[in-house]
XYZ file of C-alpha atoms in Angstrom:
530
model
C -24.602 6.463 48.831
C -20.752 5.741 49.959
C -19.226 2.534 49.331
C -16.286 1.263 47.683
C -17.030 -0.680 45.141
C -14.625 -2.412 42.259
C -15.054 -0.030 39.365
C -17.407 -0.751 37.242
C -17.242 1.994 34.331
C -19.188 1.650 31.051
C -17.535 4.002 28.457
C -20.202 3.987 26.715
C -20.435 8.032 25.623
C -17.078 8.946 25.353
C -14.424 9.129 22.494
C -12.602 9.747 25.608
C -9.153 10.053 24.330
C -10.044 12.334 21.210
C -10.234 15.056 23.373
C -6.267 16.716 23.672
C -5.962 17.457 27.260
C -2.886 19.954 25.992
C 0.733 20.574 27.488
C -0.026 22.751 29.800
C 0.615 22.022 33.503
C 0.656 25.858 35.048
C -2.671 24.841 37.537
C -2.388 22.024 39.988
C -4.861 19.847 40.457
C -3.354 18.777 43.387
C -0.229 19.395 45.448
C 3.327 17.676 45.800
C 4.425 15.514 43.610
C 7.231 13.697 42.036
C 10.225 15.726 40.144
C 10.400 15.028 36.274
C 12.576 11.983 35.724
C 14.869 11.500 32.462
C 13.139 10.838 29.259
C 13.026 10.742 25.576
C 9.973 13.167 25.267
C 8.577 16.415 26.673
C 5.183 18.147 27.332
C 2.741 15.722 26.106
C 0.712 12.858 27.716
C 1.691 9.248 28.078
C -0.438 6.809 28.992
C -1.474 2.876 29.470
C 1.478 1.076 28.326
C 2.147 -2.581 27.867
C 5.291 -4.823 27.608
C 6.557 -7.947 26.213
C 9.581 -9.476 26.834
C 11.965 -5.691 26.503
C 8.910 -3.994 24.471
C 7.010 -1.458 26.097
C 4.044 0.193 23.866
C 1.893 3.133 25.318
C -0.260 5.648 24.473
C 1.202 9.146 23.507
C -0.440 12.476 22.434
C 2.673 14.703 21.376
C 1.397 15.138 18.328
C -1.975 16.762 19.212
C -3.786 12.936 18.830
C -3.423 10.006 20.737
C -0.454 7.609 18.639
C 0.951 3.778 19.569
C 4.359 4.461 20.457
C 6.815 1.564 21.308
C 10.336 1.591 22.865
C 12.552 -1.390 22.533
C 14.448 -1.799 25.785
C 17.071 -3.994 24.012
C 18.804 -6.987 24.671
C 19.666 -6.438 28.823
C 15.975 -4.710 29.311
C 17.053 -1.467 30.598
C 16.569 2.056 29.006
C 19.179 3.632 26.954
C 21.971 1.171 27.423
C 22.621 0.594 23.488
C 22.864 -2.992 23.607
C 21.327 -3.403 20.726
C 21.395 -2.138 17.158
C 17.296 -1.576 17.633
C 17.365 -0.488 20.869
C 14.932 2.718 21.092
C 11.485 4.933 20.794
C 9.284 3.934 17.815
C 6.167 5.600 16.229
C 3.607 2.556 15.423
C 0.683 4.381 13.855
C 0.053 7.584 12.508
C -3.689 8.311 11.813
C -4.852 11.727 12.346
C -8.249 10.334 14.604
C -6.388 8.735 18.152
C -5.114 5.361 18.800
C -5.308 4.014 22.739
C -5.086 1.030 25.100
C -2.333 -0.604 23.275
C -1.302 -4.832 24.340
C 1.606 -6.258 22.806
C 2.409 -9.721 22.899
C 5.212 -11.439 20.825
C 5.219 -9.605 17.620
C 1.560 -8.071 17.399
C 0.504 -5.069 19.227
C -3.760 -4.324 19.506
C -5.158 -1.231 20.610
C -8.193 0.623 20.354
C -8.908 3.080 17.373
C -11.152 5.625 17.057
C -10.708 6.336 12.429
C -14.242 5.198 11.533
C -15.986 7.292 14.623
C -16.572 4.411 16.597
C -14.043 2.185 19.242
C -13.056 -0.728 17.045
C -10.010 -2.957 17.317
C -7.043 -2.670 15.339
C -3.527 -4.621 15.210
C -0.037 -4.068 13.750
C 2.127 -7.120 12.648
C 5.540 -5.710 13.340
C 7.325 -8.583 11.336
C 10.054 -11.160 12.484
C 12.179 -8.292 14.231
C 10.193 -7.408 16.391
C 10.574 -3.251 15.422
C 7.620 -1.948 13.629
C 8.181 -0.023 9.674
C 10.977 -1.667 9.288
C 9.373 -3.834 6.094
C 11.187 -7.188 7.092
C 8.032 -9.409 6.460
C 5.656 -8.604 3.275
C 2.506 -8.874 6.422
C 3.519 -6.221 8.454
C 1.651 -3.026 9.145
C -1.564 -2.615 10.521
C -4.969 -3.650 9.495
C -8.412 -3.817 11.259
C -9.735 -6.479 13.620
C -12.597 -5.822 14.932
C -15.013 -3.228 13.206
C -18.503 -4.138 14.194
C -21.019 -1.217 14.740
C -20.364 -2.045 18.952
C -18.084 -0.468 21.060
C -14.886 -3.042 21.292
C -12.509 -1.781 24.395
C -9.789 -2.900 26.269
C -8.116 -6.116 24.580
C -5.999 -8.040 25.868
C -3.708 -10.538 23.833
C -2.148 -14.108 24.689
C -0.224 -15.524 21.854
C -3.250 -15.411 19.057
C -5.526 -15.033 21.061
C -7.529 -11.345 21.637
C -10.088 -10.884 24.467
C -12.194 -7.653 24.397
C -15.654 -6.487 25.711
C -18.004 -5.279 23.169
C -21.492 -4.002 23.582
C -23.034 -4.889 20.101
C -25.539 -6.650 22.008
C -27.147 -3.520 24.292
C -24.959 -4.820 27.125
C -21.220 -5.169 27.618
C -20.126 -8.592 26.593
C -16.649 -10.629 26.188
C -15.528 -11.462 22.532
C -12.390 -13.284 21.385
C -10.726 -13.259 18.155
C -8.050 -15.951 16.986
C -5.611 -13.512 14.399
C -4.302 -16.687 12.503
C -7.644 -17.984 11.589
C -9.762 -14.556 11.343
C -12.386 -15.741 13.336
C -14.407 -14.200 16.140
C -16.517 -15.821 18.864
C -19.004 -13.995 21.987
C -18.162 -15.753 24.581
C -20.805 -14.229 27.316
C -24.148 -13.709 26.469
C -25.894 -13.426 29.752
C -27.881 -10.121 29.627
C -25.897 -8.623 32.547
C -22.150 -6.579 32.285
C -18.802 -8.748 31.605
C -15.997 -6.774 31.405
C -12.337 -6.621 32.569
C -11.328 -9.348 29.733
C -7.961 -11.406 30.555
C -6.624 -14.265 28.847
C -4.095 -16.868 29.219
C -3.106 -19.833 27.280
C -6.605 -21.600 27.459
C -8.200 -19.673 30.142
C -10.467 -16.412 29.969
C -11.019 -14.807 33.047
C -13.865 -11.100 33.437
C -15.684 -9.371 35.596
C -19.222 -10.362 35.733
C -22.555 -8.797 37.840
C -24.594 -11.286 37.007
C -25.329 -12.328 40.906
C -25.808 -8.538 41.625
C -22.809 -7.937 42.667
C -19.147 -8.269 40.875
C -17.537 -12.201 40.712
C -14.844 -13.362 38.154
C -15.917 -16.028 35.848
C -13.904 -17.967 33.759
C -14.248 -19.866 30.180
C -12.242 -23.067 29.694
C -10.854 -23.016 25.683
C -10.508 -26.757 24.090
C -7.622 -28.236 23.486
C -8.177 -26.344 19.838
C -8.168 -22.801 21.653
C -11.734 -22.457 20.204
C -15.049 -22.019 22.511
C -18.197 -24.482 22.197
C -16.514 -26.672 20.349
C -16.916 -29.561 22.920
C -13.758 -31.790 22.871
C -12.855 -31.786 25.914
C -14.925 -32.196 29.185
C -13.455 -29.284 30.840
C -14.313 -26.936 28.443
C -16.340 -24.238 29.207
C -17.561 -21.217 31.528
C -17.164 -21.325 35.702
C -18.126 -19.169 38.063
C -14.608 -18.372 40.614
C -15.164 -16.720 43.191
C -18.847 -17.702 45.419
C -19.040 -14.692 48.549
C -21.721 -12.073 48.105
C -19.035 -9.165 48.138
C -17.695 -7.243 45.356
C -14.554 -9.164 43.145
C -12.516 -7.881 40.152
C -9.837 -6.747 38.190
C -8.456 -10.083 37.874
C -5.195 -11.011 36.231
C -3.980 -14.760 35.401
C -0.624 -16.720 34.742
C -0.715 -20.005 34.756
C -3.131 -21.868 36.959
C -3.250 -18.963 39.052
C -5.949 -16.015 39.094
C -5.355 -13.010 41.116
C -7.984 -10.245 41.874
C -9.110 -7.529 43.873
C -11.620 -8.168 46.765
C -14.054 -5.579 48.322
C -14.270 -6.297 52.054
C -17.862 -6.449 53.605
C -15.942 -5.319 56.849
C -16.525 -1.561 57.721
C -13.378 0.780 56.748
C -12.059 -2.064 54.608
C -11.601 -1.212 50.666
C -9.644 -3.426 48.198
C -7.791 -6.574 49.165
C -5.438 -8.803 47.048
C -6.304 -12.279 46.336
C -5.131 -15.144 44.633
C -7.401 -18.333 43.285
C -5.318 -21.394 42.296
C -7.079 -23.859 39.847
C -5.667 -26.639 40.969
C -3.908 -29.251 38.730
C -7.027 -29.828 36.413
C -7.392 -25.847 35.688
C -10.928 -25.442 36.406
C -12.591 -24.851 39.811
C -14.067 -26.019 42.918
C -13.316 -29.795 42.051
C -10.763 -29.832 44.895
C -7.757 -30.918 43.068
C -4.233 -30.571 44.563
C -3.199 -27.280 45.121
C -6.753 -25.908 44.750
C -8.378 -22.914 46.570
C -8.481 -19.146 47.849
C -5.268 -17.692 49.361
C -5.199 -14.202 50.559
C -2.099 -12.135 49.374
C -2.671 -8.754 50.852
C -5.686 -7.761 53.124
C -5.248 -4.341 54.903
C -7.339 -1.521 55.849
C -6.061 0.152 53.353
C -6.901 -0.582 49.337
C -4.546 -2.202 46.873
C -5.426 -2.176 43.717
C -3.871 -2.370 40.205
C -3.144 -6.109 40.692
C -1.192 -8.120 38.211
C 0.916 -11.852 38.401
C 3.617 -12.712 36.565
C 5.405 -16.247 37.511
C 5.477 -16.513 41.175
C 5.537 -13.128 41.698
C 2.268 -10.444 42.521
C 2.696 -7.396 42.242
C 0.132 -4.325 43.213
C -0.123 -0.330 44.639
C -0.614 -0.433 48.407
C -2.277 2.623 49.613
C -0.225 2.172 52.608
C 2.512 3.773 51.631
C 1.346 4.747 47.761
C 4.288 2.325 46.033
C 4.326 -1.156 44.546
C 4.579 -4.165 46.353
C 5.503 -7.798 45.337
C 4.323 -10.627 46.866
C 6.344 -13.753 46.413
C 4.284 -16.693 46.500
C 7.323 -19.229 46.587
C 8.464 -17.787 49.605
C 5.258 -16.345 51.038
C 6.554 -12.873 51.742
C 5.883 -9.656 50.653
C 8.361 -6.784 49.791
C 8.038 -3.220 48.652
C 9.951 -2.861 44.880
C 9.574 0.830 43.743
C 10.612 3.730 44.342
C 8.815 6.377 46.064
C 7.093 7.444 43.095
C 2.555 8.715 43.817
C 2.107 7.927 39.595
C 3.982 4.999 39.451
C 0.851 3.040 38.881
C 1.560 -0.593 38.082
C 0.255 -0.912 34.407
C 1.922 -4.565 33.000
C 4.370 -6.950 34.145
C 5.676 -9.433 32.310
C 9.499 -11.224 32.635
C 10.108 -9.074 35.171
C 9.709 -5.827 34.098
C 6.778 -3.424 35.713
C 5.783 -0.889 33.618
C 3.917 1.996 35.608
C 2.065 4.901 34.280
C 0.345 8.775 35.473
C 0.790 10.980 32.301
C 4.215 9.146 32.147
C 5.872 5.915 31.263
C 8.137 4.242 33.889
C 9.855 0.862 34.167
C 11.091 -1.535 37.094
C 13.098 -3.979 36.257
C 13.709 -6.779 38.713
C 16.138 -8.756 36.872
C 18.128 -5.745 36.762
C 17.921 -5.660 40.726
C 21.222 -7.752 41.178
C 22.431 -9.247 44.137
C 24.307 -7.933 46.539
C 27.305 -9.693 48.383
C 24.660 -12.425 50.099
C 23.208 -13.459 46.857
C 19.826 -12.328 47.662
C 18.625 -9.638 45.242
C 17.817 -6.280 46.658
C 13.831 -6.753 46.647
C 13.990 -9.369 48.633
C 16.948 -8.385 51.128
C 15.657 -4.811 52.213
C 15.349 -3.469 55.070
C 11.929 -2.026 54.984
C 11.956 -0.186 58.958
C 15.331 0.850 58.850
C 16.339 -0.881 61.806
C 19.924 -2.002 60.501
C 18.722 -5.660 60.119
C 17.509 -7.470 56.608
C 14.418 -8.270 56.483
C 14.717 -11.944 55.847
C 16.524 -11.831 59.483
C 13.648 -9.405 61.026
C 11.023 -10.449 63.368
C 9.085 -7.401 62.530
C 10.202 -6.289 59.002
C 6.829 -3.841 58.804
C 7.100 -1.982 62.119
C 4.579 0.851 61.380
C 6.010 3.270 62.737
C 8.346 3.479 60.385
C 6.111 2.095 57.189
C 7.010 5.444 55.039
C 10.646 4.973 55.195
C 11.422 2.436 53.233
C 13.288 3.960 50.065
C 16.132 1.993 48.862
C 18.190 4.018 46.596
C 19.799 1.528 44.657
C 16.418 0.008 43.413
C 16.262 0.016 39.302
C 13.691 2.090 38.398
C 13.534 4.450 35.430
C 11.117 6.942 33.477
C 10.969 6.507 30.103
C 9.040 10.087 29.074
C 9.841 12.918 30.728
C 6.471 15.213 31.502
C 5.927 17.306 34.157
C 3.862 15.771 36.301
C 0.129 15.602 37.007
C -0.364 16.571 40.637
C -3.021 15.193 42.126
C -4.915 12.397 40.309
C -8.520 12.675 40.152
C -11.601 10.403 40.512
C -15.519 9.499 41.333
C -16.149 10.400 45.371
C -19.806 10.464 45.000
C -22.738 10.022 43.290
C -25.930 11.387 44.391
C -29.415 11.066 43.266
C -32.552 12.603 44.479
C -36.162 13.168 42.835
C -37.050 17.036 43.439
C -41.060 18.058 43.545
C -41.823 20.863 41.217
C -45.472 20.895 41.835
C -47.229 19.414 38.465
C -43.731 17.862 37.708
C -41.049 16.208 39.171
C -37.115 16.223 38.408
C -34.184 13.349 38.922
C -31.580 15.726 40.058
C -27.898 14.096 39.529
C -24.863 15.185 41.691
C -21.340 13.573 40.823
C -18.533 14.632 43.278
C -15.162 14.712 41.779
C -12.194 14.680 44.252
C -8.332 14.364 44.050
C -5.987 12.570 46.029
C -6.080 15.311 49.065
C -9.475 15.155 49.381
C -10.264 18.339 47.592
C -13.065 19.023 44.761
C -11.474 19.300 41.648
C -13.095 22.389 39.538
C -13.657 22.525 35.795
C -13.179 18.649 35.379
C -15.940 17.552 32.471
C -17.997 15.116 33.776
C -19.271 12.506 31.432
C -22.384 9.963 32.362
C -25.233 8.179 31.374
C -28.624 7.693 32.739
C -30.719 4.876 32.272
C -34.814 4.028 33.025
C -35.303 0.379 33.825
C -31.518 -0.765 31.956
C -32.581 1.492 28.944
C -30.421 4.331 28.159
C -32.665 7.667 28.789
C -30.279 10.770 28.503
C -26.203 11.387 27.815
C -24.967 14.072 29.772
C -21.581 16.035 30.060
C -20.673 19.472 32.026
C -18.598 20.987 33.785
C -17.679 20.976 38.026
C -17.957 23.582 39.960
C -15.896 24.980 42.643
C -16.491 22.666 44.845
C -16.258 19.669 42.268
C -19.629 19.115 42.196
C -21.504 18.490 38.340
C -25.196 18.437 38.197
C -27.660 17.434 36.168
C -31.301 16.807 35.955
C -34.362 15.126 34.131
C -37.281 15.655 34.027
C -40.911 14.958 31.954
C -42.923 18.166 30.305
C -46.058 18.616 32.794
C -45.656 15.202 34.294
C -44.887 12.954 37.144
C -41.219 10.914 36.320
C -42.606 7.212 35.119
C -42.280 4.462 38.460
C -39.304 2.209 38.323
C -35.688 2.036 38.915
C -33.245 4.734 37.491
C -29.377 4.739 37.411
C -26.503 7.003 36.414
C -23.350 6.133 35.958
C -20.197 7.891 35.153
C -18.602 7.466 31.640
C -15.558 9.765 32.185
C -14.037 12.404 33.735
C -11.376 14.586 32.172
C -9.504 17.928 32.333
C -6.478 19.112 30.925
C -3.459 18.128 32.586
C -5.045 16.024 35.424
C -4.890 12.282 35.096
C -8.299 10.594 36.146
C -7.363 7.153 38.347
C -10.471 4.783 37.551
C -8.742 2.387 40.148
C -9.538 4.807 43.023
C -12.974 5.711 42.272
C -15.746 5.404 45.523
C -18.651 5.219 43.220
C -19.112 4.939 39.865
C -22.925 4.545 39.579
C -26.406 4.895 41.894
C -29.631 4.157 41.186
C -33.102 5.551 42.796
C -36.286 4.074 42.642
C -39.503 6.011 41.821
C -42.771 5.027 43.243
């Protein structure tokens, strides 16, 4: 079964970034590629950063773990300028047992820790300055959030507030935690998946499957920033978005949620789309400015989606860079450079932070105007013809949609790795019940491809099978030549049980290749047995 679906991964086997993927990079996994940039490190990993304001934090295995590392951009937001006395690369933790998916927001950075042998949640106060072991406030340092015998992943953080999905409960779930008043609340508790937390001000947005197929729901805080606590008649959770296809990965800021869309239309993958709550901030009850908007809807997929102020930003597989989408103005431009890992990660007062085994920033700000006053990103000239493209009837003639490099853009790399060539993800998942006679066997094929097209050997596949929503089996091997991993199951002497099996994939990984969730085609299948 082919589709493309939004992923849907359940790491639910996997101490995924325990594992060292090393510093070498003599095998390809696939070909071209990018040539290094300049950076402050060299032959390690870098991975899933975050920024506030001129902070960027990310994940970073030089020294044989996964660490929180944070560089402080300084004062003007660009790398290396010196503009200010704390301008530059900082270790945040040091444990010996991996740290990962780091948020920062204002002066608290969460991430996922792995000390205690499960995923729990931990944070790091780093004082008034902003700069973390410097000892300016008697509270900073880091101490545990979220501990529960669960698996907590990916927070995200909005002033105090921490959104997280946990699976405590048998299924994954969204949790928030308030850090000034040490309190946690579930905030789902339907018995299907939430996941893909995001939280702003008094809005949490997720992923949900609850109609059998992926929608983004919403929860409505009080005017306390607490859940259930009924003072005020808005409060509480609403379904956004109503078709029957396949929504997620949505982002929010403001009254506005953006998200990716999987077309029902044949050939059609991802699309961008925006939801605006209307003056009340809750939906469907056709206030001003309510409703769906579509931002970017090609045959292509665009993915990675985030919104900061009026601006959208995303990776169009058109062309493989980042687009913005300016919803003042209603057009869209192309902002980075040609760049296949610049993978948008964060953005946040105008600075993009990508990532692909490296760190990279964009700054827009930094983007100044030329001699018409019109900043570069939005006075390009994306075909090349010699006019603007504010003056151009046809600003995205196709013909000439892979030249559109502007030199002068601001972009920089932060770490310096070689890079990964070829990111790799899910192209299939196959399952088939094999007759053995007296027995019968669930026989499990996962296809792993990279970006070419080609099978990607030796990548450990991780995955999970379940019988009826209950977990049956854990499995994890290796692909083969052709990129293939399979595995089976079967019952001693006997006929498999009738009902509905599914596997899904946990993880992939192999040393030096960067697996790209966002471009997965499947990431689980189910069978039924009768």
């Amino acid at each position: 079964m082919k589709k493309r679906v939004c992923v849907a991964v359940m790491l639910t086997t996997l101490l995924l970034l325990l594992v060292s993927v090393g510093a070498s990079t003599s095998f390809v996994c696939g070909k071209g590629g990018p040539p290094p940039g300049k950076g402050v490190t060299k032959n390690y990993h870098q991975e899933w950063p975050d920024n506030y304001e001129n902070s960027v934090v990310w994940s970073d295995d030089r020294n044989r773990n996964w660490d929180i590392y944070m560089y402080y951009l300084g004062e003007d937001g660009e790398f290396r300028t010196n503009d200010s006395p704390y301008e530059g690369e900082y270790r945040v933790t040091s444990s010996a047992h991996g740290e990962s998916y780091p948020e920062i927001y204002g002066n608290y950075v969460v991430w996922v820790d792995y000390r205690s042998g499960n995923r729990d949640l931990y944070l790091y106060y780093l004082g008034p300055d902003g700069i973390p072991n410097t000892g300016d406030h008697p509270e900073e340092g880091e101490r545990p959030l979220v501990t529960d015998p669960g698996t907590s992943m990916w927070p995200e953080i909005y002033g105090n507030i921490v959104v997280y999905e946990d699976d405590r409960n048998g299924d994954l779930d969204i949790y928030m935690y308030d850090i000034t008043k040490n309190r946690e609340w579930r905030i789902t508790s339907n018995p299907s998946v939430q996941r893909q937390a995001n939280v702003y001000g008094d809005i949490i947005t997720w992923t949900d499957t609850r109609n059998g197929n992926n929608d983004i729901y919403m929860y409505k805080l009080g005017p306390d920033l607490e859940p259930f606590s009924g003072d005020d008649e808005k409060e509480g959770e609403y379904r956004v978005t109503l078709s029957d296809r396949n929504e997620c990965t949505s982002d929010i800021f403001g009254h506005r949620i953006v998200y990716q869309d999987s077309s029902d239309i044949a050939d059609y993958g991802e699309d961008i789309y925006m939801y605006d709550l209307g003056l009340d901030g809750v939906p469907h009850t056709n206030d001003e400015g309510e409703g769906f908007y579509p931002i970017a809807v090609y045959p292509e997929n665009q993915i990675g989606v985030q919104i900061y102020e009026n601006k959208i930003i995303w990776r169009d597989m058109r062309d493989v860079q980042i687009h913005l989408y300016d919803i003042e103005t209603s057009e869209e431009h192309l902002v980075a450079p040609a760049n296949p890992k610049g993978f948008p990660r964060s953005f946040h007062n105008d600075i993009i932070t990508t990532a692909g085994w490296d760190i990279g920033i964009y700054n827009l700000a930094a983007d100044a105007p030329d001699m018409d006053g019109i900043p570069n990103y939005l006075d390009e000239d994306d075909d090349n013809d010699g006019i603007p493209d504010v003056d151009d009837q046809d600003p995205w003639d196709p013909n000439d949609f892979l030249d559109m490099i502007d030199p002068d853009r601001t972009f920089t790399q932060i770490t310096d790795i070689p890079p990964d060539l070829g990111p790799m993800h899910v192209e299939s998942i196959d399952l088939r019940v094999k007759d053995k006679g007296r027995t019968e066997e669930l026989v499990i094929e996962v296809g792993i491809e990279n970006s070419f097209g080609v099978g990607v050997e030796d990548a450990m596949v991780y995955g999970t099978l379940r019988y009826e929503g209950t977990i049956l089996q854990s499995y994890a091997d290796l692909t083969n030549g052709n990129g293939v991993a399979s595995f089976s199951y079967s019952v001693p002497k006997s006929q498999l049980p009738e009902g509905t099996y599914s596997f899904g994939v946990d993880w992939v990984s192999k040393g030096g290749c960067h697996y790209f969730l966002e471009l997965n085609v499947e990431t689980s299948d189910t069978i039924v047995v009768s």
